[in-house]
């Protein structure tokens, strides 16, 4: 289009426009200019030069209200928030980390303000990938003061760690939008309707337990899972097939406990009955509301005459591993013993956090560059009705110090015993 060409727009948008008193357009350099409006037969006409547009595109405002500031490219800001009895301010560009907000989260209230134009409170929404957007209620909207108060209800969310974005626009022509990242967690446990998975969260961390062979206990933030292998003497390896009974014992003194009975499959994926393989498996999962870890206890019980029972957990990956002495180790890519060292940190090779594995049992490397956890001795002989028990904790962790702190909390609360 030659620079001398013009764009003529005829708008037929109702009586209010037919009485247009002014037309403003936003030019290519972002400034606003008023153009002459012509009214004829219920239409408003005006002419725009090509040099007034941005590659043929422009924004037009007809009859802006007295309160509207056209030259406004600044988004509203969240001036503060209240969560139950806690109130706080919010710095510009901040990601608001609410931490753990309990098993019954209170309303989250925001005050949103704008320097130039009113806040469009009705535009407020909390976007959560993979989850329905929570309900938002407008508590107050003062257009003269250019502020609004909105409340977010988390009541429909189950336990877990969440990341969301609060979006609120203003009533400027550009509809400038506040985008405030939020992170928070809801503590507790929720059993799926089919009884085959459990969502668990505590201390800002979330976990998923599934009745699946290779993804039994998942650290959600890290995206990795541990699973158990049971090998009674003269039997092939046995794995988790399904949960036959899951019992939530509820919470008390900040502790939540869930137990699950497990049906097994053999190494070929075929279902097996406990009476046929002479073994039974059960789990106990425990969370403390203030500790970002899931404590797992597996109990493999021998139902026949005394025999050996080989039981181990694996196969957690990492970008190598770090021992409690602070030394980083590359994988040997062989089955190497590490020992009863209490904990390891498995750093991530990507952007996700790594994992801390905490236990009194015996750590070792696999030939696939993953971490294993064994009993000691590896194949203990157990009598009829006796069991091999293994206890450990998993926690998301970006560094070994986080693992150490979580381990100390677990020992202090009596949830784990670790080697001196």
XYZ file of C-alpha atoms in Angstrom, residues 23 56 94 127 145 236 362 370 379:
9
model
C -12.899 9.304 17.666
C -2.355 -1.596 8.534
C 7.187 -11.483 42.324
C -5.561 -20.202 35.455
C -10.565 4.670 43.303
C 10.080 -65.236 40.135
C 21.381 -50.202 52.311
C 19.835 -45.647 39.028
C 17.984 -62.391 51.339
